[in-house]
Coordinates of N, CA and C and ligand atoms in Angstrom, one line a residue:
M25 N 85.0 108.4 139.3 CA 86.0 108.3 138.2 C 87.1 107.4 138.5
T26 N 87.7 107.5 139.7 CA 88.8 106.7 140.1 C 88.4 105.2 140.0
D27 N 87.2 104.9 140.6 CA 86.7 103.6 140.6 C 86.5 103.0 139.2
L28 N 86.0 103.9 138.4 CA 85.7 103.5 137.0 C 87.0 103.0 136.3
W29 N 88.1 103.8 136.5 CA 89.4 103.3 135.9 C 89.9 102.1 136.5
Q30 N 89.7 102.0 137.9 CA 90.2 100.8 138.6 C 89.5 99.6 138.0
N31 N 88.1 99.7 137.8 CA 87.4 98.6 137.2 C 88.0 98.2 135.8
A32 N 88.3 99.3 135.0 CA 88.8 99.0 133.7 C 90.1 98.3 133.8
M33 N 91.0 98.7 134.8 CA 92.3 98.1 134.9 C 92.1 96.6 135.4
D34 N 91.2 96.4 136.4 CA 91.0 95.0 136.8 C 90.5 94.1 135.7
H35 N 89.7 94.7 134.8 CA 89.2 94.0 133.7 C 90.4 93.6 132.8
A36 N 91.3 94.6 132.5 CA 92.4 94.3 131.7 C 93.3 93.2 132.2
V37 N 93.5 93.3 133.5 CA 94.4 92.2 134.2 C 93.7 90.9 134.0
A38 N 92.4 90.8 134.2 CA 91.7 89.5 134.1 C 91.8 89.0 132.7
L39 N 91.7 89.9 131.7 CA 91.7 89.6 130.3 C 93.1 89.0 130.0
A40 N 94.1 89.7 130.5 CA 95.5 89.3 130.2 C 95.7 87.9 130.7
R41 N 95.2 87.7 132.0 CA 95.5 86.4 132.6 C 94.8 85.3 131.8
K42 N 93.5 85.6 131.3 CA 92.8 84.6 130.6 C 93.5 84.3 129.3
A43 N 94.0 85.3 128.6 CA 94.7 85.1 127.3 C 96.0 84.3 127.6
G44 N 96.7 84.6 128.6 CA 98.0 83.9 128.9 C 97.7 82.5 129.2
S45 N 96.7 82.1 130.0 CA 96.5 80.7 130.4 C 95.9 80.0 129.2
L46 N 95.2 80.6 128.3 CA 94.7 80.0 127.0 C 95.9 79.5 126.2
V47 N 96.9 80.5 126.0 CA 98.1 80.2 125.2 C 98.8 79.1 125.9
R48 N 99.0 79.2 127.2 CA 99.8 78.1 127.9 C 99.2 76.7 127.7
D49 N 97.9 76.6 127.9 CA 97.2 75.3 127.8 C 97.3 74.8 126.4
A50 N 97.0 75.7 125.4 CA 97.1 75.3 124.0 C 98.4 74.7 123.7
V51 N 99.5 75.5 124.0 CA 100.8 75.1 123.6 C 101.3 73.9 124.4
Q52 N 101.2 73.9 125.7 CA 101.8 72.8 126.5 C 101.0 71.5 126.4
N53 N 99.7 71.6 126.8 CA 98.9 70.3 126.9 C 98.6 69.7 125.6
D54 N 98.3 70.5 124.6 CA 98.0 70.0 123.3 C 99.2 69.2 122.7
M55 N 100.4 69.7 122.9 CA 101.5 69.1 122.3 C 101.9 67.8 123.1
K56 N 101.7 67.8 124.4 CA 102.0 66.6 125.2 C 101.0 65.5 124.8
E57 N 99.8 65.8 124.5 CA 98.8 64.8 124.1 C 99.1 64.3 122.7
K58 N 99.5 65.1 121.8 CA 99.7 64.8 120.4 C 101.0 64.0 120.2
F59 N 102.0 64.4 120.9 CA 103.3 63.8 120.7 C 103.9 63.2 122.1
P60 N 103.2 62.2 122.6 CA 103.5 61.8 124.0 C 105.0 61.3 124.2
T61 N 105.7 60.8 123.1 CA 107.0 60.3 123.3 C 108.1 61.5 123.2
H62 N 107.6 62.6 122.8 CA 108.6 63.8 122.6 C 108.9 64.4 124.0
S63 N 110.1 65.0 124.0 CA 110.5 65.8 125.3 C 110.0 67.2 125.1
F64 N 110.0 67.9 126.3 CA 109.4 69.2 126.3 C 110.2 70.1 127.3
I65 N 110.6 71.2 126.8 CA 111.3 72.2 127.7 C 110.5 73.5 127.5
G66 N 109.9 74.0 128.6 CA 109.2 75.2 128.5 C 109.4 76.1 129.8
E67 N 109.2 77.4 129.6 CA 109.5 78.3 130.7 C 108.7 77.9 131.9
E68 N 107.4 77.6 131.7 CA 106.5 77.3 132.9 C 106.9 75.9 133.4
S69 N 107.2 74.9 132.6 CA 107.4 73.6 133.1 C 108.7 73.5 133.9
V70 N 109.7 74.3 133.4 CA 111.0 74.4 134.2 C 110.8 75.1 135.5
A71 N 110.0 76.1 135.5 CA 109.7 76.9 136.7 C 109.0 75.9 137.7
A72 N 108.2 74.9 137.2 CA 107.5 74.0 138.0 C 108.4 72.8 138.5
G73 N 109.7 72.9 138.1 CA 110.6 71.9 138.6 C 111.0 70.7 137.6
E74 N 110.4 70.8 136.4 CA 110.7 69.8 135.4 C 112.1 70.0 134.8
P75 N 112.8 68.9 134.3 CA 114.1 69.1 133.8 C 114.3 70.0 132.6
C76 N 115.4 70.6 132.5 CA 115.7 71.5 131.3 C 116.9 70.9 130.7
V77 N 116.7 69.8 129.9 CA 117.9 69.2 129.3 C 117.6 68.8 127.9
L78 N 118.5 69.1 127.0 CA 118.4 68.8 125.6 C 119.0 67.5 125.3
T79 N 118.2 66.5 124.9 CA 118.8 65.2 124.5 C 118.6 65.0 123.0
D80 N 118.9 63.8 122.5 CA 118.7 63.5 121.1 C 117.2 63.3 120.7
N81 N 116.4 63.1 121.8 CA 115.0 62.9 121.6 C 114.3 64.1 120.9
P82 N 113.3 63.9 120.0 CA 112.6 65.1 119.5 C 112.1 66.0 120.7
T83 N 112.5 67.2 120.7 CA 112.2 68.1 121.9 C 111.6 69.4 121.4
W84 N 110.5 69.7 122.1 CA 109.8 71.0 121.9 C 110.4 72.0 122.9
I85 N 110.8 73.2 122.4 CA 111.4 74.2 123.3 C 110.5 75.4 123.2
V86 N 109.7 75.7 124.3 CA 108.6 76.5 124.1 C 108.5 77.7 125.1
D87 N 108.2 78.9 124.7 CA 107.8 80.0 125.6 C 106.5 80.4 125.1
P88 N 105.4 80.1 125.9 CA 104.1 80.5 125.5 C 103.9 82.0 125.5
V89 N 104.6 82.7 126.4 CA 104.5 84.2 126.4 C 105.9 84.8 126.5
D90 N 106.5 85.0 125.4 CA 107.8 85.7 125.4 C 107.6 87.2 125.4
G91 N 108.1 87.9 126.4 CA 107.8 89.3 126.6 C 106.8 89.4 127.7
T92 N 107.0 88.7 128.8 CA 106.1 88.6 129.9 C 105.9 90.0 130.5
T93 N 107.0 90.8 130.6 CA 106.9 92.1 131.2 C 106.0 93.0 130.3
N94 N 106.3 92.9 129.0 CA 105.4 93.6 128.0 C 104.0 93.3 128.2
F95 N 103.7 92.0 128.3 CA 102.4 91.5 128.4 C 101.6 92.1 129.6
V96 N 102.4 92.1 130.8 CA 101.8 92.6 132.0 C 101.5 94.1 131.9
H97 N 102.3 94.8 131.2 CA 102.2 96.3 131.1 C 101.4 96.7 129.8
G98 N 101.0 95.7 129.0 CA 100.2 96.1 127.8 C 101.1 96.7 126.7
Y99 N 102.5 96.5 126.9 CA 103.4 97.0 125.8 C 103.3 96.1 124.6
P100 N 103.0 96.6 123.4 CA 102.5 95.8 122.4 C 103.4 94.9 121.6
F101 N 104.3 94.2 122.3 CA 105.1 93.1 121.6 C 105.1 91.9 122.5
V102 N 104.4 90.9 122.1 CA 104.4 89.6 122.9 C 104.4 88.5 121.9
A103 N 105.2 87.5 122.1 CA 105.3 86.4 121.1 C 105.1 85.1 121.8
V104 N 104.5 84.2 121.0 CA 104.5 82.7 121.3 C 105.7 82.1 120.5
S105 N 106.6 81.4 121.3 CA 107.8 81.0 120.6 C 107.9 79.4 120.7
I106 N 107.9 78.7 119.6 CA 108.0 77.3 119.6 C 109.1 76.8 118.7
G107 N 110.1 76.2 119.4 CA 111.2 75.6 118.6 C 111.1 74.1 118.7
F108 N 111.7 73.4 117.7 CA 111.6 71.9 117.7 C 113.0 71.4 117.3
A109 N 113.6 70.6 118.2 CA 115.0 70.1 117.9 C 115.0 68.6 117.9
V110 N 115.7 68.0 117.0 CA 115.9 66.5 116.9 C 117.5 66.3 116.9
D111 N 117.9 65.4 117.7 CA 119.4 65.2 117.8 C 120.1 66.5 118.2
R112 N 119.4 67.2 119.0 CA 119.9 68.5 119.5 C 120.1 69.6 118.5
K113 N 119.5 69.4 117.3 CA 119.6 70.4 116.2 C 118.2 70.9 115.9
L114 N 118.1 72.2 115.7 CA 116.8 72.7 115.4 C 116.3 72.3 114.1
E115 N 115.0 71.8 114.0 CA 114.4 71.4 112.8 C 113.4 72.5 112.3
F116 N 112.7 73.1 113.2 CA 111.8 74.2 112.8 C 111.6 75.1 113.9
G117 N 111.1 76.3 113.6 CA 110.8 77.3 114.6 C 109.5 78.1 114.2
V118 N 108.7 78.4 115.1 CA 107.5 79.2 114.9 C 107.5 80.3 115.9
V119 N 107.4 81.6 115.5 CA 107.2 82.7 116.4 C 106.0 83.5 116.0
Y120 N 105.0 83.6 116.9 CA 103.8 84.3 116.5 C 103.8 85.6 117.4
S121 N 104.1 86.7 116.7 CA 104.0 88.1 117.4 C 102.5 88.5 117.4
C122 N 101.9 88.2 118.5 CA 100.4 88.1 118.6 C 99.8 89.5 118.3
I123 N 100.3 90.6 118.9 CA 99.6 91.8 118.7 C 99.7 92.3 117.3
E124 N 100.9 92.1 116.7 CA 101.1 92.5 115.3 C 100.5 91.5 114.3
D125 N 100.0 90.4 114.8 CA 99.5 89.3 114.0 C 100.5 88.9 112.9
K126 N 101.8 88.7 113.3 CA 102.8 88.3 112.4 C 103.2 86.9 112.8
M127 N 103.1 85.9 111.8 CA 103.5 84.6 112.0 C 104.8 84.3 111.3
Y128 N 105.8 84.1 112.1 CA 107.2 83.8 111.5 C 107.4 82.3 111.6
T129 N 107.8 81.7 110.5 CA 108.1 80.3 110.5 C 109.4 80.0 109.7
A130 N 110.0 78.9 110.1 CA 111.2 78.4 109.4 C 111.4 76.9 109.6
R131 N 111.8 76.3 108.5 CA 112.1 74.8 108.6 C 113.4 74.6 108.0
K132 N 114.2 73.7 108.6 CA 115.6 73.5 108.2 C 115.7 73.3 106.7
G133 N 116.5 74.1 106.0 CA 116.7 74.0 104.6 C 115.6 74.5 103.7
K134 N 114.5 75.1 104.3 CA 113.4 75.5 103.5 C 113.1 77.0 103.6
G135 N 113.9 77.7 104.2 CA 113.7 79.2 104.3 C 112.9 79.6 105.4
A136 N 112.9 81.0 105.6 CA 112.1 81.6 106.7 C 111.0 82.5 106.1
F137 N 109.9 82.6 106.8 CA 108.8 83.3 106.2 C 108.1 84.1 107.3
C138 N 107.4 85.2 106.9 CA 106.5 86.0 107.8 C 105.2 86.1 107.1
N139 N 104.2 85.6 107.7 CA 102.8 85.5 107.0 C 103.0 85.1 105.6
G140 N 103.8 84.1 105.4 CA 103.9 83.5 104.1 C 104.9 84.2 103.1
Q141 N 105.4 85.3 103.5 CA 106.4 86.1 102.7 C 107.8 85.7 103.1
I142 N 108.6 85.4 102.1 CA 110.0 84.9 102.4 C 110.8 86.1 103.1
L143 N 111.6 85.7 104.0 CA 112.5 86.6 104.8 C 113.9 86.5 104.4
N144 N 114.5 87.7 104.3 CA 116.0 87.7 104.1 C 116.6 88.7 105.0
V145 N 117.8 88.4 105.6 CA 118.5 89.3 106.4 C 119.0 90.5 105.6
S146 N 119.4 91.5 106.3 CA 119.9 92.7 105.6 C 121.3 92.3 105.0
D147 N 121.7 93.0 103.9 CA 123.0 92.7 103.3 C 124.1 93.7 103.8
Q148 N 123.8 94.5 104.8 CA 124.7 95.5 105.3 C 126.0 94.9 105.9
K149 N 127.1 95.4 105.5 CA 128.4 94.9 106.1 C 129.1 95.9 106.9
E150 N 128.6 97.2 106.9 CA 129.2 98.3 107.6 C 128.5 98.4 109.0
I151 N 129.3 98.2 110.1 CA 128.7 98.3 111.4 C 128.1 99.7 111.6
S152 N 128.8 100.7 111.0 CA 128.4 102.1 111.2 C 127.1 102.5 110.5
Q153 N 126.6 101.6 109.7 CA 125.3 101.8 109.0 C 124.2 100.9 109.6
S154 N 124.5 100.3 110.8 CA 123.7 99.2 111.3 C 122.8 99.6 112.5
I155 N 121.7 98.9 112.6 CA 120.9 99.0 113.9 C 121.1 97.7 114.6
I156 N 121.4 97.8 115.9 CA 121.6 96.6 116.7 C 120.5 96.5 117.8
A157 N 119.9 95.3 117.9 CA 118.9 95.1 119.0 C 119.6 94.4 120.2
T158 N 119.1 94.9 121.3 CA 119.5 94.2 122.6 C 118.5 94.5 123.6
E159 N 118.7 93.9 124.8 CA 117.7 94.2 125.9 C 118.5 94.4 127.2
F160 N 117.9 95.0 128.2 CA 118.5 95.2 129.5 C 118.4 93.9 130.3
G161 N 117.4 93.0 130.0 CA 117.3 91.8 130.7 C 116.6 92.1 132.1
S162 N 116.6 91.0 132.9 CA 115.8 91.2 134.2 C 116.7 91.2 135.4
N163 N 118.1 90.9 135.2 CA 119.0 90.9 136.3 C 119.4 92.3 136.8
R164 N 119.1 92.6 138.0 CA 119.4 94.0 138.5 C 120.6 94.0 139.4
D165 N 121.4 93.0 139.4 CA 122.7 93.0 140.1 C 123.6 94.1 139.4
I166 N 124.2 94.9 140.3 CA 124.8 96.1 139.8 C 126.0 95.8 138.8
E167 N 126.7 94.7 139.1 CA 127.8 94.4 138.2 C 127.3 93.9 136.8
V168 N 126.2 93.2 136.8 CA 125.7 92.8 135.6 C 125.1 94.0 134.8
V169 N 124.4 94.9 135.5 CA 123.9 96.1 134.9 C 125.0 96.9 134.3
D170 N 126.2 97.1 135.0 CA 127.3 97.8 134.5 C 127.8 97.2 133.2
K171 N 127.9 95.9 133.2 CA 128.5 95.2 132.0 C 127.5 95.4 130.8
I172 N 126.2 95.4 131.1 CA 125.2 95.6 130.0 C 125.4 97.0 129.4
F173 N 125.5 98.0 130.3 CA 125.6 99.4 129.9 C 127.0 99.6 129.2
S174 N 128.0 99.0 129.7 CA 129.4 99.1 129.1 C 129.4 98.6 127.7
S175 N 128.8 97.4 127.5 CA 128.7 96.9 126.1 C 127.9 97.8 125.2
M176 N 126.8 98.2 125.7 CA 125.9 99.1 124.8 C 126.6 100.4 124.5
R177 N 127.3 100.9 125.5 CA 128.0 102.2 125.2 C 129.1 102.0 124.1
K178 N 129.8 100.9 124.2 CA 130.9 100.7 123.3 C 130.3 100.5 121.9
I179 N 129.2 99.7 121.8 CA 128.6 99.4 120.5 C 128.0 100.7 119.9
L180 N 127.3 101.4 120.7 CA 126.7 102.7 120.3 C 127.7 103.6 119.7
C181 N 128.9 103.7 120.3 CA 130.0 104.6 120.0 C 130.9 104.1 118.9
L182 N 130.6 103.0 118.2 CA 131.5 102.5 117.2 C 131.7 103.5 116.1
P183 N 130.7 104.3 115.6 CA 129.3 104.4 116.0 C 128.4 103.4 115.2
I184 N 127.2 103.3 115.6 CA 126.2 102.6 114.8 C 125.0 103.5 114.6
H185 N 124.0 103.1 113.8 CA 122.8 104.0 113.6 C 122.0 104.1 114.8
G186 N 121.9 103.0 115.6 CA 121.0 103.0 116.8 C 120.9 101.7 117.4
I187 N 120.4 101.7 118.7 CA 120.1 100.5 119.4 C 118.6 100.4 119.6
R188 N 118.0 99.2 119.4 CA 116.6 99.0 119.6 C 116.4 97.7 120.5
G189 N 115.2 97.5 120.8 CA 114.8 96.3 121.6 C 113.3 96.3 121.9
V190 N 112.6 95.3 121.5 CA 111.1 95.3 121.7 C 110.7 94.5 122.9
G191 N 111.6 94.0 123.7 CA 111.2 93.3 124.9 C 110.9 91.9 124.8
T192 N 111.1 91.3 123.6 CA 111.0 89.9 123.5 C 112.1 89.4 122.6
A193 N 112.9 88.4 123.1 CA 114.0 87.9 122.4 C 113.6 87.3 121.0
A194 N 112.5 86.6 121.1 CA 112.0 85.9 119.9 C 111.7 86.9 118.8
T195 N 111.0 88.0 119.1 CA 110.7 89.0 118.1 C 111.9 89.7 117.7
N196 N 112.9 90.0 118.6 CA 114.1 90.7 118.2 C 114.8 89.8 117.1
M197 N 114.8 88.5 117.3 CA 115.5 87.6 116.4 C 114.8 87.6 115.0
C198 N 113.4 87.7 115.1 CA 112.7 87.8 113.8 C 112.9 89.1 113.1
L199 N 113.2 90.1 113.8 CA 113.5 91.4 113.2 C 114.9 91.3 112.5
V200 N 115.8 90.6 113.0 CA 117.1 90.3 112.3 C 116.8 89.5 111.0
A201 N 115.9 88.5 111.2 CA 115.6 87.7 110.0 C 114.9 88.5 108.9
S202 N 114.1 89.5 109.3 CA 113.4 90.4 108.4 C 114.2 91.5 107.8
G203 N 115.5 91.6 108.3 CA 116.3 92.7 107.7 C 116.1 94.1 108.3
C204 N 115.3 94.2 109.3 CA 115.0 95.5 110.0 C 116.2 95.9 110.8
V205 N 116.8 95.0 111.5 CA 118.0 95.3 112.3 C 119.1 94.3 111.9
E206 N 120.3 94.8 112.0 CA 121.4 93.9 111.5 C 121.8 92.8 112.5
A207 N 121.6 93.1 113.8 CA 122.0 92.0 114.7 C 121.2 92.2 116.1
Y208 N 121.2 91.1 116.8 CA 120.6 91.1 118.2 C 121.6 90.3 119.0
Y209 N 121.9 90.9 120.2 CA 122.7 90.1 121.2 C 122.1 90.3 122.5
E210 N 122.3 89.3 123.4 CA 121.8 89.4 124.8 C 122.5 88.3 125.6
I211 N 122.7 88.6 126.9 CA 123.2 87.6 127.9 C 122.2 87.6 129.0
G212 N 121.7 86.4 129.2 CA 120.7 86.2 130.3 C 119.4 85.6 129.8
I213 N 119.2 85.5 128.5 CA 118.0 84.9 127.9 C 118.0 83.4 128.2
H214 N 116.9 82.7 128.0 CA 116.8 81.3 128.2 C 116.6 80.6 126.8
C215 N 116.8 79.3 126.8 CA 116.7 78.5 125.6 C 115.4 78.7 124.9
W216 N 114.3 78.8 125.8 CA 113.0 78.9 125.2 C 112.7 80.2 124.6
D217 N 113.5 81.3 125.0 CA 113.3 82.6 124.3 C 113.9 82.6 122.9
I218 N 114.9 81.8 122.7 CA 115.7 81.9 121.4 C 115.7 80.7 120.5
A219 N 115.2 79.6 120.9 CA 115.2 78.4 120.1 C 114.6 78.6 118.7
A220 N 113.3 79.0 118.7 CA 112.6 79.2 117.5 C 113.2 80.3 116.6
G221 N 113.5 81.4 117.3 CA 114.1 82.6 116.6 C 115.5 82.2 115.9
A222 N 116.2 81.3 116.5 CA 117.5 80.9 116.0 C 117.4 80.3 114.6
I223 N 116.5 79.4 114.4 CA 116.4 78.8 113.1 C 115.7 79.7 112.1
I224 N 114.9 80.6 112.6 CA 114.3 81.6 111.7 C 115.4 82.6 111.2
V225 N 116.4 82.9 112.0 CA 117.5 83.8 111.6 C 118.4 83.0 110.6
T226 N 118.8 81.8 110.9 CA 119.7 81.1 109.9 C 119.0 80.8 108.6
E227 N 117.7 80.5 108.7 CA 117.0 80.2 107.4 C 116.8 81.4 106.6
A228 N 116.9 82.6 107.2 CA 116.8 83.9 106.5 C 118.1 84.3 106.0
G229 N 119.2 83.5 106.2 CA 120.5 83.8 105.7 C 121.5 84.3 106.8
G230 N 121.0 84.4 108.0 CA 121.8 85.0 109.1 C 122.7 84.0 109.8
V231 N 123.5 84.5 110.8 CA 124.4 83.7 111.5 C 124.1 83.8 113.0
L232 N 124.6 82.7 113.7 CA 124.4 82.7 115.2 C 125.8 82.5 115.8
M233 N 126.0 83.1 116.9 CA 127.3 82.7 117.6 C 127.1 83.1 119.1
D234 N 128.1 82.6 119.9 CA 128.1 82.9 121.3 C 128.7 84.4 121.4
V235 N 128.5 85.0 122.5 CA 129.0 86.4 122.7 C 130.6 86.4 122.8
D236 N 131.2 85.2 122.8 CA 132.7 85.2 122.8 C 133.2 84.8 121.4
G237 N 132.2 84.7 120.4 CA 132.6 84.4 119.0 C 132.6 82.9 118.7
G238 N 132.4 82.0 119.7 CA 132.3 80.6 119.5 C 131.0 80.2 119.0
P239 N 130.7 78.9 118.8 CA 129.4 78.5 118.4 C 128.3 78.7 119.4
L240 N 127.1 79.0 118.9 CA 126.0 79.2 119.8 C 125.7 77.9 120.6
D241 N 125.5 78.0 121.9 CA 125.1 76.9 122.8 C 123.8 77.3 123.3
L242 N 122.7 76.6 122.9 CA 121.3 77.0 123.3 C 121.1 77.1 124.8
M243 N 121.9 76.3 125.5 CA 121.7 76.3 127.0 C 122.5 77.3 127.8
S244 N 123.4 78.1 127.0 CA 124.4 78.9 127.7 C 123.8 80.3 128.2
R245 N 122.6 80.6 127.7 CA 121.9 81.9 128.0 C 122.7 83.1 127.4
R246 N 123.4 82.8 126.3 CA 124.1 84.0 125.6 C 123.9 83.8 124.1
V247 N 123.6 84.9 123.4 CA 123.4 84.8 122.0 C 123.8 86.0 121.2
V248 N 124.3 85.8 120.1 CA 124.5 86.8 119.0 C 123.8 86.3 117.8
A249 N 122.9 87.0 117.2 CA 122.2 86.6 116.0 C 122.4 87.8 115.0
A250 N 123.0 87.6 113.9 CA 123.3 88.7 113.0 C 123.1 88.4 111.5
N251 N 123.1 89.4 110.7 CA 122.8 89.2 109.3 C 124.0 88.5 108.6
N252 N 125.2 88.8 109.1 CA 126.4 88.1 108.6 C 127.5 88.1 109.6
K253 N 128.6 87.3 109.3 CA 129.7 87.1 110.2 C 130.5 88.4 110.5
I254 N 130.6 89.2 109.5 CA 131.3 90.5 109.7 C 130.7 91.3 110.9
I255 N 129.4 91.5 110.8 CA 128.7 92.3 111.8 C 128.7 91.6 113.2
A256 N 128.5 90.3 113.1 CA 128.5 89.5 114.4 C 129.8 89.6 115.1
E257 N 130.9 89.4 114.3 CA 132.2 89.4 115.0 C 132.6 90.8 115.4
R258 N 132.1 91.8 114.7 CA 132.4 93.2 115.2 C 131.8 93.5 116.5
I259 N 130.5 93.0 116.7 CA 129.8 93.2 117.9 C 130.5 92.5 119.1
V260 N 130.9 91.2 118.8 CA 131.5 90.4 119.8 C 132.7 91.1 120.4
K261 N 133.5 91.8 119.6 CA 134.7 92.5 120.1 C 134.3 93.5 121.2
E262 N 133.1 94.0 121.2 CA 132.7 95.1 122.1 C 131.9 94.6 123.3
I263 N 131.5 93.3 123.3 CA 130.6 92.9 124.4 C 131.4 92.5 125.6
D264 N 131.0 93.1 126.8 CA 131.6 92.6 128.1 C 130.9 91.4 128.5
A265 N 131.5 90.3 128.2 CA 130.7 89.0 128.4 C 130.7 88.6 129.9
F266 N 129.7 88.0 130.3 CA 129.6 87.3 131.6 C 128.9 86.0 131.4
T267 N 128.9 85.2 132.5 CA 128.4 83.8 132.3 C 127.3 83.5 133.3
P268 N 126.0 83.6 132.9 CA 124.9 83.3 133.8 C 124.9 81.8 134.1
L269 N 124.2 81.4 135.1 CA 124.0 79.9 135.3 C 123.3 79.3 134.1
R270 N 123.9 78.2 133.6 CA 123.3 77.6 132.4 C 121.9 77.1 132.6
D271 N 121.1 77.1 131.6 CA 119.7 76.5 131.7 C 119.7 75.1 132.1
D272 N 120.8 74.3 131.7 CA 120.8 72.9 132.1 C 121.7 72.6 133.3
A273 N 122.0 73.7 134.0 CA 123.0 73.5 135.1 C 122.6 72.4 136.1
S274 N 121.4 72.3 136.5 CA 121.0 71.4 137.5 C 120.5 70.1 136.9
T275 N 120.4 70.0 135.6 CA 119.8 68.8 135.0 C 120.7 68.1 134.0
E276 N 122.0 68.5 134.0 CA 122.9 68.0 132.9 C 123.0 66.5 133.1
T277 N 122.9 65.8 131.9 CA 123.1 64.3 131.9 C 124.3 64.0 131.1
E278 N 124.8 62.8 131.3 CA 126.0 62.4 130.5 C 125.5 62.0 129.1
D279 N 126.4 62.2 128.1 CA 126.0 61.9 126.7 C 125.7 60.4 126.5
Ligands
LIP303 C1 112.4 87.7 128.2 C2 113.1 88.0 126.9 C3 113.6 89.4 126.9 C4 114.7 89.4 127.8 C5 114.3 88.9 129.2 C6 113.5 87.7 129.2 P1 110.3 86.3 129.0 O1 111.6 86.5 128.2 O2 112.4 87.7 125.8 O3 114.0 89.8 125.6 O4 115.3 90.6 127.9 O5 115.5 88.7 130.0 O6 114.3 86.5 129.1 O7 110.6 86.2 130.5 O8 109.4 87.5 128.8 O9 109.7 85.0 128.5

């Protein structure tokens, strides 16, 4: 019996690996062939030592598997996240929540959609009636963990209706765009986790900002995405902000 389950698990791991590499190849290689003059920022390419710098050149910002931990454990929220920026501004975003088979899309000035249905953020203005999404992230440094808990504690006790998080930043942002949660915030994410979701949120009528209330900086690894400014600014007041190493820290170029 033990061997039988071990076989099943080995099969699941092999299947997951196959699916992951299919997605990776499709997203990265196909795009490089089709748009050879475009720039490319992706989780895997940056891990392989390629630069992570946003220039005016048309740039694909891609996470083939957002929710890697979910993917490995079979937790059913995994997304393909593809953002596209020109002149450092997002033009469109596509997030495919694979297990749910939900295709979220948004193009600048043209609205946001899920499987073709238009998306609108929630119209809730009362923080006490809101659900807020966030994540614990992957940093296990005790000071960082304390700040994450302290922010959550303060936000929970405002009070709010609840805290949620599905383990993928891209999907959390699409849930803001869908009106299911009022806001999502996180410190420690990367540009490829949030680029596509960012334009999906704004095209659904939402707002983006930094965790200190300033404008969102895609490379800063900090984000607040909310249905409106009132909710976003209320959350910002409770966040114990910290500053992770920027995504472009080692590759910054002069303008
Ligand atoms: C993950 C995010 C998740 C966040 C993790 C990580 P990955 O992306 O989507 O929400 O909490 O810190 O960045 O690594 O699965 O692509």
